[in-house]
Amino acid sequence: MTLPLDILMFAAMIGAILLGYPVALTIAGVAVIFAGIGVATGAFDSGLLGALGQRVFGVLTNTTLIAIPLFVFMGVVLEKSHIAEDLLEKMGRLFGPLRGGLGVSVVIVGALLAASTGIVGATVVAMGLIALPTMLRNGYDPKLASGIICTAGTLGQIIPPSTLLIILADVMSNAYQQAQYAEGKFSVSTLSVGQIFAAALLPGLLMVGLYIIYLLVRAWLLPNDAPALKEKVARPTAKDTLLAVVPPILLIIAVLGSVLGGVATATEAASVGAVGALMLAGYRLGGPARLIALGALCFLVLAIAAGTAPVRLQRSDTGTLELLQGIFYGALLLGGGLAILAAVRQALREQILKPVLTSTMVVTSMIFATILTASVFALVFVGLGGDKTIEAILTAMPGGATGALVFAMALVFVLGFFLDFVEISVILLPLLAPPLILLGHDPIWLSVLIAINLQTSFLTPPFGFSLFYFRGAAPPEVKTEQIYRGVIPFIGLQIVAVIIIWNFQAIATWLPSLLY
């Protein structure tokens, strides 16, 4: 029996990626080849390729995706300015005397960095370089230490803000609209990034809790695996702890609070995070502390005042009071602007601004290259009837809607062994999500289940990105086999989290329903 071209196309893409070809070029190349085969055999209408320009234009003008480079910039700034190192060092000294305390501190720091950066690679490498030597010196099992660091680093994909959730929000919103059109609805609802952020927050905290409980129980049952800190180090003072913890928390409140509170869109919140991270970096690197603190205060007052008493100076009936308000707001902007300039100047002095911008450009280019070439792949795949094939497979699954979701989750989990979350999100999910929504699954709840599943792809050998990042930061005495074995219990905990959220949907849907 001859396999349909759409199935062959999907298999060829996975095979080419496994051979080591660049992902973006592979996706586009396979699409072009199979488009040619389809035209030659009459299975593909070449006129569909005329929609390609419109698709590319749509991606490049998508206001939601603009948040990605801003969040990447925010994370890289915090990593290059060593704010993450300070936080990890202080938390390690705080929890170290507790059995399993070093592991707990890594998980807590991973959660804080996830909510303030969302960059997996930077978090894993930083914790691998800083926390791993301390853990090994104090007798931690290398497998457990490796698993803790790799897993804590991936929290940046499920705890908002994260690039995964932004991409997922865009994909799931389009899928939700397609499902509503298929039902004959012409006045359709959409999903916002804020809803997905709100939905992922409690599940992310649930996973942090599961990790900490597992570490404490394992340390109690197997004390030699996670002993208390043997080295005599002074506990940080309350002031030192606050100075390390409060700035990231303030940044989290500024970014997440503005999105969840409905004050700003995800893109606007990302710009707040980028500016906030830059000011924190300037303060951390020895810039004028008073000026930067004053600038932060100016921005805070401006945000509150502009939200409660906006001014429209372009109106013809502007009075004296409005004019005074405008002058006051202008003074606040000037104070904030001077603080930003001081932070930029300090970043230039310390020579971190260029590597920050370079890293941001590289990561953003990789993500957008994959998204753009995935548009080519999706166009050809749908033109070959791939969407109908996927829908037929899902609807034919035994067990109805539940069976279809089990199959889809298993497929995403298996592909996570070989593909990156971006590829799965922009290639597979647009095909899987509409039929699943049509079968009756809540799109917000479905988004959270998929997000946790995609987060697991960072840990699954052989191509888990966290494993690659950690391998580069770990010393030679930590074997690759130990790293792989170390993440297995945490993969199991993520599956447990999926099962819990599957059975208690309110964990994912309660906060979005409350806020939106």
PDB file of C-alpha atoms in Angstrom, residues 137-344:
ATOM      1  CA  ARG A 137      31.042  19.105  47.193  1.00  0.00           C
ATOM      2  CA  ASN A 138      28.382  18.566  49.826  1.00  0.00           C
ATOM      3  CA  GLY A 139      27.683  14.984  48.842  1.00  0.00           C
ATOM      4  CA  TYR A 140      24.643  15.246  46.579  1.00  0.00           C
ATOM      5  CA  ASP A 141      24.022  12.296  44.271  1.00  0.00           C
ATOM      6  CA  PRO A 142      25.198  13.511  40.820  1.00  0.00           C
ATOM      7  CA  LYS A 143      22.070  12.087  39.202  1.00  0.00           C
ATOM      8  CA  LEU A 144      19.770  13.945  41.592  1.00  0.00           C
ATOM      9  CA  ALA A 145      21.744  17.180  41.317  1.00  0.00           C
ATOM     10  CA  SER A 146      21.627  16.996  37.518  1.00  0.00           C
ATOM     11  CA  GLY A 147      17.909  16.273  37.493  1.00  0.00           C
ATOM     12  CA  ILE A 148      17.139  19.145  39.874  1.00  0.00           C
ATOM     13  CA  ILE A 149      19.039  21.739  37.847  1.00  0.00           C
ATOM     14  CA  CYS A 150      17.753  20.612  34.447  1.00  0.00           C
ATOM     15  CA  THR A 151      14.157  20.500  35.704  1.00  0.00           C
ATOM     16  CA  ALA A 152      14.255  23.787  37.628  1.00  0.00           C
ATOM     17  CA  GLY A 153      15.584  25.480  34.489  1.00  0.00           C
ATOM     18  CA  THR A 154      12.621  24.289  32.398  1.00  0.00           C
ATOM     19  CA  LEU A 155      10.146  26.032  34.716  1.00  0.00           C
ATOM     20  CA  GLY A 156      10.746  29.048  32.489  1.00  0.00           C
ATOM     21  CA  GLN A 157       8.511  27.382  29.892  1.00  0.00           C
ATOM     22  CA  ILE A 158       5.418  26.897  32.054  1.00  0.00           C
ATOM     23  CA  ILE A 159       5.570  29.772  34.559  1.00  0.00           C
ATOM     24  CA  PRO A 160       4.629  32.989  32.721  1.00  0.00           C
ATOM     25  CA  PRO A 161       5.963  34.946  31.002  1.00  0.00           C
ATOM     26  CA  SER A 162       7.606  32.559  28.537  1.00  0.00           C
ATOM     27  CA  THR A 163       8.149  32.304  24.805  1.00  0.00           C
ATOM     28  CA  LEU A 164       6.375  28.926  24.812  1.00  0.00           C
ATOM     29  CA  LEU A 165       3.187  30.419  26.265  1.00  0.00           C
ATOM     30  CA  ILE A 166       3.270  33.370  23.840  1.00  0.00           C
ATOM     31  CA  ILE A 167       3.615  31.087  20.804  1.00  0.00           C
ATOM     32  CA  LEU A 168       1.037  28.687  22.259  1.00  0.00           C
ATOM     33  CA  ALA A 169      -1.434  31.527  22.859  1.00  0.00           C
ATOM     34  CA  ASP A 170      -1.161  32.610  19.225  1.00  0.00           C
ATOM     35  CA  VAL A 171      -1.516  29.055  17.892  1.00  0.00           C
ATOM     36  CA  MET A 172      -4.392  28.091  20.189  1.00  0.00           C
ATOM     37  CA  SER A 173      -6.255  31.343  19.504  1.00  0.00           C
ATOM     38  CA  ASN A 174      -6.140  30.636  15.757  1.00  0.00           C
ATOM     39  CA  ALA A 175      -7.197  27.026  16.369  1.00  0.00           C
ATOM     40  CA  TYR A 176     -10.094  28.159  18.566  1.00  0.00           C
ATOM     41  CA  GLN A 177     -11.302  30.499  15.844  1.00  0.00           C
ATOM     42  CA  GLN A 178     -11.040  27.732  13.213  1.00  0.00           C
ATOM     43  CA  ALA A 179     -13.075  25.410  15.419  1.00  0.00           C
ATOM     44  CA  GLN A 180     -15.788  28.058  15.853  1.00  0.00           C
ATOM     45  CA  TYR A 181     -15.928  28.707  12.106  1.00  0.00           C
ATOM     46  CA  ALA A 182     -16.270  24.947  11.547  1.00  0.00           C
ATOM     47  CA  GLU A 183     -19.259  24.984  13.919  1.00  0.00           C
ATOM     48  CA  GLY A 184     -20.891  27.671  11.791  1.00  0.00           C
ATOM     49  CA  LYS A 185     -20.234  30.579  14.155  1.00  0.00           C
ATOM     50  CA  PHE A 186     -19.315  33.856  12.482  1.00  0.00           C
ATOM     51  CA  SER A 187     -19.026  35.932  15.658  1.00  0.00           C
ATOM     52  CA  VAL A 188     -16.080  34.147  17.230  1.00  0.00           C
ATOM     53  CA  SER A 189     -14.245  34.455  20.525  1.00  0.00           C
ATOM     54  CA  THR A 190     -10.467  34.576  20.802  1.00  0.00           C
ATOM     55  CA  LEU A 191      -7.876  33.645  23.390  1.00  0.00           C
ATOM     56  CA  SER A 192      -5.448  36.257  24.681  1.00  0.00           C
ATOM     57  CA  VAL A 193      -1.923  35.863  25.965  1.00  0.00           C
ATOM     58  CA  GLY A 194      -3.171  37.124  29.315  1.00  0.00           C
ATOM     59  CA  GLN A 195      -5.647  34.233  29.563  1.00  0.00           C
ATOM     60  CA  ILE A 196      -2.936  31.678  28.819  1.00  0.00           C
ATOM     61  CA  PHE A 197      -0.581  33.340  31.322  1.00  0.00           C
ATOM     62  CA  ALA A 198      -3.305  33.228  33.986  1.00  0.00           C
ATOM     63  CA  ALA A 199      -4.126  29.606  33.155  1.00  0.00           C
ATOM     64  CA  ALA A 200      -0.481  28.493  33.434  1.00  0.00           C
ATOM     65  CA  LEU A 201       0.302  30.265  36.710  1.00  0.00           C
ATOM     66  CA  LEU A 202      -1.292  27.831  39.199  1.00  0.00           C
ATOM     67  CA  PRO A 203      -0.157  24.696  37.287  1.00  0.00           C
ATOM     68  CA  GLY A 204       3.374  26.115  37.299  1.00  0.00           C
ATOM     69  CA  LEU A 205       3.232  26.601  41.064  1.00  0.00           C
ATOM     70  CA  LEU A 206       1.767  23.096  41.395  1.00  0.00           C
ATOM     71  CA  MET A 207       4.825  21.686  39.639  1.00  0.00           C
ATOM     72  CA  VAL A 208       7.158  23.688  41.902  1.00  0.00           C
ATOM     73  CA  GLY A 209       5.338  22.179  44.893  1.00  0.00           C
ATOM     74  CA  LEU A 210       5.631  18.643  43.485  1.00  0.00           C
ATOM     75  CA  TYR A 211       9.376  19.060  42.949  1.00  0.00           C
ATOM     76  CA  ILE A 212       9.939  20.383  46.485  1.00  0.00           C
ATOM     77  CA  ILE A 213       7.842  17.618  48.085  1.00  0.00           C
ATOM     78  CA  TYR A 214       9.753  14.984  46.099  1.00  0.00           C
ATOM     79  CA  LEU A 215      13.118  16.440  47.153  1.00  0.00           C
ATOM     80  CA  LEU A 216      12.196  16.616  50.847  1.00  0.00           C
ATOM     81  CA  VAL A 217      10.755  13.084  50.869  1.00  0.00           C
ATOM     82  CA  ARG A 218      13.765  11.685  49.031  1.00  0.00           C
ATOM     83  CA  ALA A 219      16.160  13.517  51.388  1.00  0.00           C
ATOM     84  CA  TRP A 220      14.282  12.038  54.350  1.00  0.00           C
ATOM     85  CA  LEU A 221      14.245   8.478  52.952  1.00  0.00           C
ATOM     86  CA  LEU A 222      17.733   8.597  51.396  1.00  0.00           C
ATOM     87  CA  PRO A 223      19.723  11.146  53.422  1.00  0.00           C
ATOM     88  CA  ASN A 224      22.954  10.399  51.543  1.00  0.00           C
ATOM     89  CA  ASP A 225      21.394  11.550  48.264  1.00  0.00           C
ATOM     90  CA  ALA A 226      20.662  15.096  49.474  1.00  0.00           C
ATOM     91  CA  PRO A 227      22.511  15.864  52.715  1.00  0.00           C
ATOM     92  CA  ALA A 228      22.473  19.155  54.545  1.00  0.00           C
ATOM     93  CA  LEU A 229      25.180  21.688  53.763  1.00  0.00           C
ATOM     94  CA  LYS A 230      28.498  20.456  55.183  1.00  0.00           C
ATOM     95  CA  GLU A 231      30.443  23.620  54.466  1.00  0.00           C
ATOM     96  CA  LYS A 232      30.352  26.262  57.150  1.00  0.00           C
ATOM     97  CA  VAL A 233      28.925  29.335  55.473  1.00  0.00           C
ATOM     98  CA  ALA A 234      27.284  32.292  57.111  1.00  0.00           C
ATOM     99  CA  ARG A 235      23.572  32.593  56.583  1.00  0.00           C
ATOM    100  CA  PRO A 236      22.691  35.733  54.624  1.00  0.00           C
ATOM    101  CA  THR A 237      21.359  38.626  56.623  1.00  0.00           C
ATOM    102  CA  ALA A 238      17.760  39.702  56.167  1.00  0.00           C
ATOM    103  CA  LYS A 239      18.994  42.751  54.252  1.00  0.00           C
ATOM    104  CA  ASP A 240      21.128  40.663  51.861  1.00  0.00           C
ATOM    105  CA  THR A 241      18.248  38.258  51.259  1.00  0.00           C
ATOM    106  CA  LEU A 242      15.810  41.072  50.542  1.00  0.00           C
ATOM    107  CA  LEU A 243      18.259  42.796  48.184  1.00  0.00           C
ATOM    108  CA  ALA A 244      18.612  39.557  46.218  1.00  0.00           C
ATOM    109  CA  VAL A 245      14.952  38.502  46.214  1.00  0.00           C
ATOM    110  CA  VAL A 246      12.962  41.741  46.087  1.00  0.00           C
ATOM    111  CA  PRO A 247      14.194  43.099  42.689  1.00  0.00           C
ATOM    112  CA  PRO A 248      13.169  39.981  40.688  1.00  0.00           C
ATOM    113  CA  ILE A 249       9.850  39.862  42.563  1.00  0.00           C
ATOM    114  CA  LEU A 250       9.186  43.523  41.748  1.00  0.00           C
ATOM    115  CA  LEU A 251       9.928  42.782  38.101  1.00  0.00           C
ATOM    116  CA  ILE A 252       7.538  39.812  38.200  1.00  0.00           C
ATOM    117  CA  ILE A 253       4.814  41.985  39.714  1.00  0.00           C
ATOM    118  CA  ALA A 254       5.384  44.702  37.111  1.00  0.00           C
ATOM    119  CA  VAL A 255       5.193  42.288  34.165  1.00  0.00           C
ATOM    120  CA  LEU A 256       2.642  39.686  35.258  1.00  0.00           C
ATOM    121  CA  GLY A 257       0.616  42.142  37.304  1.00  0.00           C
ATOM    122  CA  SER A 258       0.148  44.464  34.341  1.00  0.00           C
ATOM    123  CA  VAL A 259      -0.981  41.580  32.094  1.00  0.00           C
ATOM    124  CA  LEU A 260      -3.224  39.751  34.563  1.00  0.00           C
ATOM    125  CA  GLY A 261      -4.651  43.022  35.862  1.00  0.00           C
ATOM    126  CA  GLY A 262      -5.693  44.029  32.354  1.00  0.00           C
ATOM    127  CA  VAL A 263      -3.553  47.174  32.492  1.00  0.00           C
ATOM    128  CA  ALA A 264      -1.327  46.183  29.570  1.00  0.00           C
ATOM    129  CA  THR A 265      -1.158  43.703  26.720  1.00  0.00           C
ATOM    130  CA  ALA A 266       1.561  41.049  26.712  1.00  0.00           C
ATOM    131  CA  THR A 267       3.654  43.148  24.311  1.00  0.00           C
ATOM    132  CA  GLU A 268       3.330  46.250  26.466  1.00  0.00           C
ATOM    133  CA  ALA A 269       4.168  44.219  29.577  1.00  0.00           C
ATOM    134  CA  ALA A 270       7.207  42.796  27.783  1.00  0.00           C
ATOM    135  CA  SER A 271       8.464  46.317  27.143  1.00  0.00           C
ATOM    136  CA  VAL A 272       7.969  47.083  30.846  1.00  0.00           C
ATOM    137  CA  GLY A 273       9.979  43.979  31.685  1.00  0.00           C
ATOM    138  CA  ALA A 274      12.772  44.886  29.262  1.00  0.00           C
ATOM    139  CA  VAL A 275      13.098  48.408  30.692  1.00  0.00           C
ATOM    140  CA  GLY A 276      12.821  47.112  34.270  1.00  0.00           C
ATOM    141  CA  ALA A 277      15.513  44.484  33.698  1.00  0.00           C
ATOM    142  CA  LEU A 278      17.802  47.107  32.176  1.00  0.00           C
ATOM    143  CA  MET A 279      17.348  49.382  35.192  1.00  0.00           C
ATOM    144  CA  LEU A 280      17.947  46.485  37.602  1.00  0.00           C
ATOM    145  CA  ALA A 281      21.104  45.599  35.699  1.00  0.00           C
ATOM    146  CA  GLY A 282      22.320  49.193  35.863  1.00  0.00           C
ATOM    147  CA  TYR A 283      21.742  49.219  39.626  1.00  0.00           C
ATOM    148  CA  ARG A 284      23.435  45.826  40.087  1.00  0.00           C
ATOM    149  CA  LEU A 285      26.461  46.845  38.004  1.00  0.00           C
ATOM    150  CA  GLY A 286      27.161  49.906  40.136  1.00  0.00           C
ATOM    151  CA  GLY A 287      25.261  52.632  38.352  1.00  0.00           C
ATOM    152  CA  PRO A 288      23.841  55.686  40.148  1.00  0.00           C
ATOM    153  CA  ALA A 289      21.558  53.902  42.611  1.00  0.00           C
ATOM    154  CA  ARG A 290      19.576  56.957  43.682  1.00  0.00           C
ATOM    155  CA  LEU A 291      18.878  58.103  40.132  1.00  0.00           C
ATOM    156  CA  ILE A 292      17.783  54.613  39.044  1.00  0.00           C
ATOM    157  CA  ALA A 293      15.584  54.190  42.135  1.00  0.00           C
ATOM    158  CA  LEU A 294      14.066  57.629  41.524  1.00  0.00           C
ATOM    159  CA  GLY A 295      13.428  56.722  37.878  1.00  0.00           C
ATOM    160  CA  ALA A 296      11.679  53.505  38.897  1.00  0.00           C
ATOM    161  CA  LEU A 297       9.523  55.492  41.317  1.00  0.00           C
ATOM    162  CA  CYS A 298       8.690  57.990  38.550  1.00  0.00           C
ATOM    163  CA  PHE A 299       7.509  55.186  36.267  1.00  0.00           C
ATOM    164  CA  LEU A 300       5.417  53.680  39.072  1.00  0.00           C
ATOM    165  CA  VAL A 301       3.729  56.997  39.847  1.00  0.00           C
ATOM    166  CA  LEU A 302       3.206  57.633  36.128  1.00  0.00           C
ATOM    167  CA  ALA A 303       1.558  54.229  35.613  1.00  0.00           C
ATOM    168  CA  ILE A 304      -0.831  54.774  38.515  1.00  0.00           C
ATOM    169  CA  ALA A 305      -1.605  58.408  37.666  1.00  0.00           C
ATOM    170  CA  ALA A 306      -2.076  57.845  33.930  1.00  0.00           C
ATOM    171  CA  GLY A 307      -4.401  54.937  34.647  1.00  0.00           C
ATOM    172  CA  THR A 308      -6.586  56.938  37.014  1.00  0.00           C
ATOM    173  CA  ALA A 309      -6.424  60.402  35.422  1.00  0.00           C
ATOM    174  CA  PRO A 310      -5.444  60.236  31.719  1.00  0.00           C
ATOM    175  CA  VAL A 311      -4.751  63.504  29.904  1.00  0.00           C
ATOM    176  CA  ARG A 312      -5.635  64.356  26.284  1.00  0.00           C
ATOM    177  CA  LEU A 313      -3.527  67.431  25.561  1.00  0.00           C
ATOM    178  CA  GLN A 314      -4.464  67.412  21.863  1.00  0.00           C
ATOM    179  CA  ARG A 315      -8.072  68.312  22.698  1.00  0.00           C
ATOM    180  CA  SER A 316      -9.107  71.904  21.930  1.00  0.00           C
ATOM    181  CA  ASP A 317     -10.836  72.370  25.307  1.00  0.00           C
ATOM    182  CA  THR A 318      -7.772  71.510  27.408  1.00  0.00           C
ATOM    183  CA  GLY A 319      -7.857  73.532  30.629  1.00  0.00           C
ATOM    184  CA  THR A 320      -5.222  74.668  33.101  1.00  0.00           C
ATOM    185  CA  LEU A 321      -5.603  71.563  35.271  1.00  0.00           C
ATOM    186  CA  GLU A 322      -5.038  69.240  32.309  1.00  0.00           C
ATOM    187  CA  LEU A 323      -2.015  71.321  31.275  1.00  0.00           C
ATOM    188  CA  LEU A 324      -0.510  71.039  34.766  1.00  0.00           C
ATOM    189  CA  GLN A 325      -1.168  67.314  34.705  1.00  0.00           C
ATOM    190  CA  GLY A 326       0.636  67.073  31.386  1.00  0.00           C
ATOM    191  CA  ILE A 327       3.637  68.950  32.770  1.00  0.00           C
ATOM    192  CA  PHE A 328       3.675  66.675  35.802  1.00  0.00           C
ATOM    193  CA  TYR A 329       3.540  63.549  33.641  1.00  0.00           C
ATOM    194  CA  GLY A 330       6.291  64.973  31.439  1.00  0.00           C
ATOM    195  CA  ALA A 331       8.493  65.491  34.504  1.00  0.00           C
ATOM    196  CA  LEU A 332       7.890  61.879  35.533  1.00  0.00           C
ATOM    197  CA  LEU A 333       8.822  60.701  32.041  1.00  0.00           C
ATOM    198  CA  LEU A 334      11.987  62.789  32.162  1.00  0.00           C
ATOM    199  CA  GLY A 335      12.989  61.233  35.495  1.00  0.00           C
ATOM    200  CA  GLY A 336      12.380  57.735  34.168  1.00  0.00           C
ATOM    201  CA  GLY A 337      14.193  58.498  30.930  1.00  0.00           C
ATOM    202  CA  LEU A 338      17.281  59.767  32.767  1.00  0.00           C
ATOM    203  CA  ALA A 339      17.319  56.559  34.826  1.00  0.00           C
ATOM    204  CA  ILE A 340      17.190  54.451  31.648  1.00  0.00           C
ATOM    205  CA  LEU A 341      20.044  56.443  30.120  1.00  0.00           C
ATOM    206  CA  ALA A 342      22.088  55.946  33.305  1.00  0.00           C
ATOM    207  CA  ALA A 343      21.418  52.185  33.198  1.00  0.00           C
ATOM    208  CA  VAL A 344      22.378  51.984  29.507  1.00  0.00           C
TER     209      VAL A 344
END
